[in-house]
Coordinates of C-alpha atoms in Angstrom, one line a residue:
M1 CA -16.7 12.6 -13.8
A2 CA -13.6 11.1 -13.0
K3 CA -13.0 7.2 -12.7
P4 CA -12.8 6.0 -9.2
L5 CA -9.0 5.3 -7.7
R6 CA -8.5 1.8 -7.9
V7 CA -6.8 0.3 -4.6
V8 CA -4.9 -2.8 -4.1
V9 CA -4.2 -3.4 -0.3
A10 CA -1.9 -6.4 0.4
K11 CA -0.3 -8.2 3.3
P12 CA 3.1 -9.3 2.1
G13 CA 5.2 -12.4 3.5
L14 CA 4.4 -14.3 6.6
D15 CA 2.2 -11.7 8.9
G16 CA -1.0 -13.1 9.2
H17 CA -2.6 -10.1 11.5
D18 CA -4.8 -8.6 8.7
R19 CA -7.3 -6.3 11.1
G20 CA -5.4 -3.3 9.7
A21 CA -5.6 -4.1 6.2
K22 CA -8.8 -4.5 6.4
I23 CA -9.9 -1.2 8.5
I24 CA -8.1 0.7 6.0
A25 CA -9.6 -1.3 3.0
R26 CA -12.9 -0.5 4.2
A27 CA -11.7 3.3 4.7
F28 CA -10.8 3.2 1.1
R29 CA -14.0 1.9 0.2
D30 CA -16.2 4.2 2.1
A31 CA -14.2 7.0 0.4
G32 CA -15.4 5.7 -2.8
M33 CA -12.4 3.6 -3.9
E34 CA -12.3 0.6 -5.8
V35 CA -10.4 -1.8 -3.3
I36 CA -9.0 -5.1 -4.1
Y37 CA -7.7 -6.7 -1.2
T38 CA -5.4 -9.4 -1.7
G39 CA -5.4 -11.0 1.7
I40 CA -2.6 -12.2 3.9
F41 CA 0.5 -14.4 2.6
Q42 CA 1.4 -12.6 -0.6
T43 CA 4.6 -12.4 -2.1
T44 CA 6.1 -9.7 -4.0
E45 CA 5.1 -11.5 -7.4
M46 CA 1.6 -12.0 -6.5
I47 CA 1.2 -8.2 -5.5
T48 CA 2.9 -6.9 -8.2
R49 CA 0.6 -8.8 -10.6
T50 CA -2.3 -8.1 -9.1
V51 CA -1.2 -4.2 -9.2
V52 CA -0.7 -4.6 -12.8
E53 CA -3.6 -6.7 -13.9
E54 CA -5.8 -4.4 -11.7
D55 CA -4.4 -1.2 -13.1
A56 CA -4.1 0.5 -9.7
D57 CA -3.3 3.8 -8.7
V58 CA -2.6 3.3 -5.1
L59 CA -0.8 0.2 -3.5
G60 CA -1.5 0.0 0.5
L61 CA 1.1 -2.5 2.1
S62 CA 0.2 -3.7 5.6
I63 CA 3.6 -5.0 7.6
L64 CA 3.7 -5.9 10.9
S65 CA 6.5 -8.7 10.7
G66 CA 9.8 -6.6 10.8
A67 CA 10.2 -7.3 7.1
H68 CA 9.5 -3.9 6.0
L69 CA 12.8 -3.0 4.6
H70 CA 13.1 -6.3 2.8
F71 CA 9.6 -6.1 1.2
A72 CA 9.9 -2.1 0.3
E73 CA 12.8 -2.3 -1.8
E74 CA 11.6 -5.4 -3.4
I75 CA 7.9 -4.6 -4.1
C76 CA 8.9 -1.3 -5.3
T77 CA 12.0 -2.7 -7.4
S78 CA 9.1 -5.0 -8.9
L79 CA 6.5 -2.2 -9.5
R80 CA 9.1 -0.1 -11.4
E81 CA 10.5 -3.3 -13.6
N82 CA 6.9 -4.3 -14.4
A83 CA 6.1 -0.7 -15.8
A84 CA 3.6 0.2 -12.8
K85 CA 6.4 2.9 -11.5
D86 CA 3.5 5.5 -11.3
V87 CA 1.5 3.6 -8.5
L88 CA 1.6 5.5 -4.9
V89 CA 3.0 3.0 -2.8
L90 CA 1.8 3.4 1.0
M91 CA 2.8 1.5 4.4
G92 CA 1.5 0.6 7.2
G93 CA 2.2 -0.9 10.8
I94 CA 5.1 -1.0 13.3
L95 CA 7.8 0.4 11.8
P96 CA 11.0 1.5 13.9
P97 CA 11.2 5.5 13.6
D98 CA 14.7 5.0 12.0
D99 CA 13.6 2.9 9.1
I100 CA 10.9 5.3 8.0
P101 CA 13.4 6.9 6.0
K102 CA 14.8 3.9 4.3
V103 CA 11.4 2.5 3.1
K104 CA 10.7 6.0 1.6
D105 CA 14.0 5.9 0.0
S106 CA 13.0 2.3 -1.7
G107 CA 10.2 3.8 -3.2
V108 CA 7.2 4.0 -0.4
A109 CA 5.6 7.8 -0.3
E110 CA 4.4 7.6 2.9
V111 CA 4.2 5.4 6.2
F112 CA 1.4 5.2 8.6
T113 CA 1.9 4.1 12.0
P114 CA -0.8 2.5 14.2
G115 CA -3.2 5.1 15.5
T116 CA -3.5 7.1 12.7
P117 CA -6.7 8.3 11.5
T118 CA -7.9 6.8 8.7
T119 CA -9.0 10.3 7.4
K120 CA -5.5 11.4 7.5
I121 CA -4.6 8.6 5.2
I122 CA -7.7 9.1 2.8
D123 CA -6.8 12.6 3.0
Y124 CA -3.1 12.3 1.8
V125 CA -4.3 10.0 -1.3
R126 CA -6.8 12.8 -2.4
E127 CA -4.0 15.0 -1.9
W128 CA -1.7 13.0 -4.2
Q129 CA -4.4 12.6 -6.5
S130 CA -5.3 15.9 -6.9
Q131 CA -1.6 16.7 -8.0
A132 CA -1.4 14.0 -10.1

């Protein structure tokens, strides 16, 4: 039997609204994944360190502060520099539609906006896992 996926859920920056992050963390857990929730007010360095130390397969970023472009680029670059380039990076939050391609260009695999059913996110991760 394959080991469960390890998922880090993080809230970068000064955004203290973590309801969505907690909902998706619970959905990942209920789907049989091991979840590490870092809490709010995380720096890029803290998130990267957690992903590397926990040997995570997936990183879910929850951003509502408007700093999504900055953090997408900074965190994805940091993961590549710290030998965690194979980690699936997902982002959830309120992003202008024009910014979604930009965060994907930085290395975010997919963006899930408010109202996305958690089952759609879990299915996306399972599909990625089956192709890995």
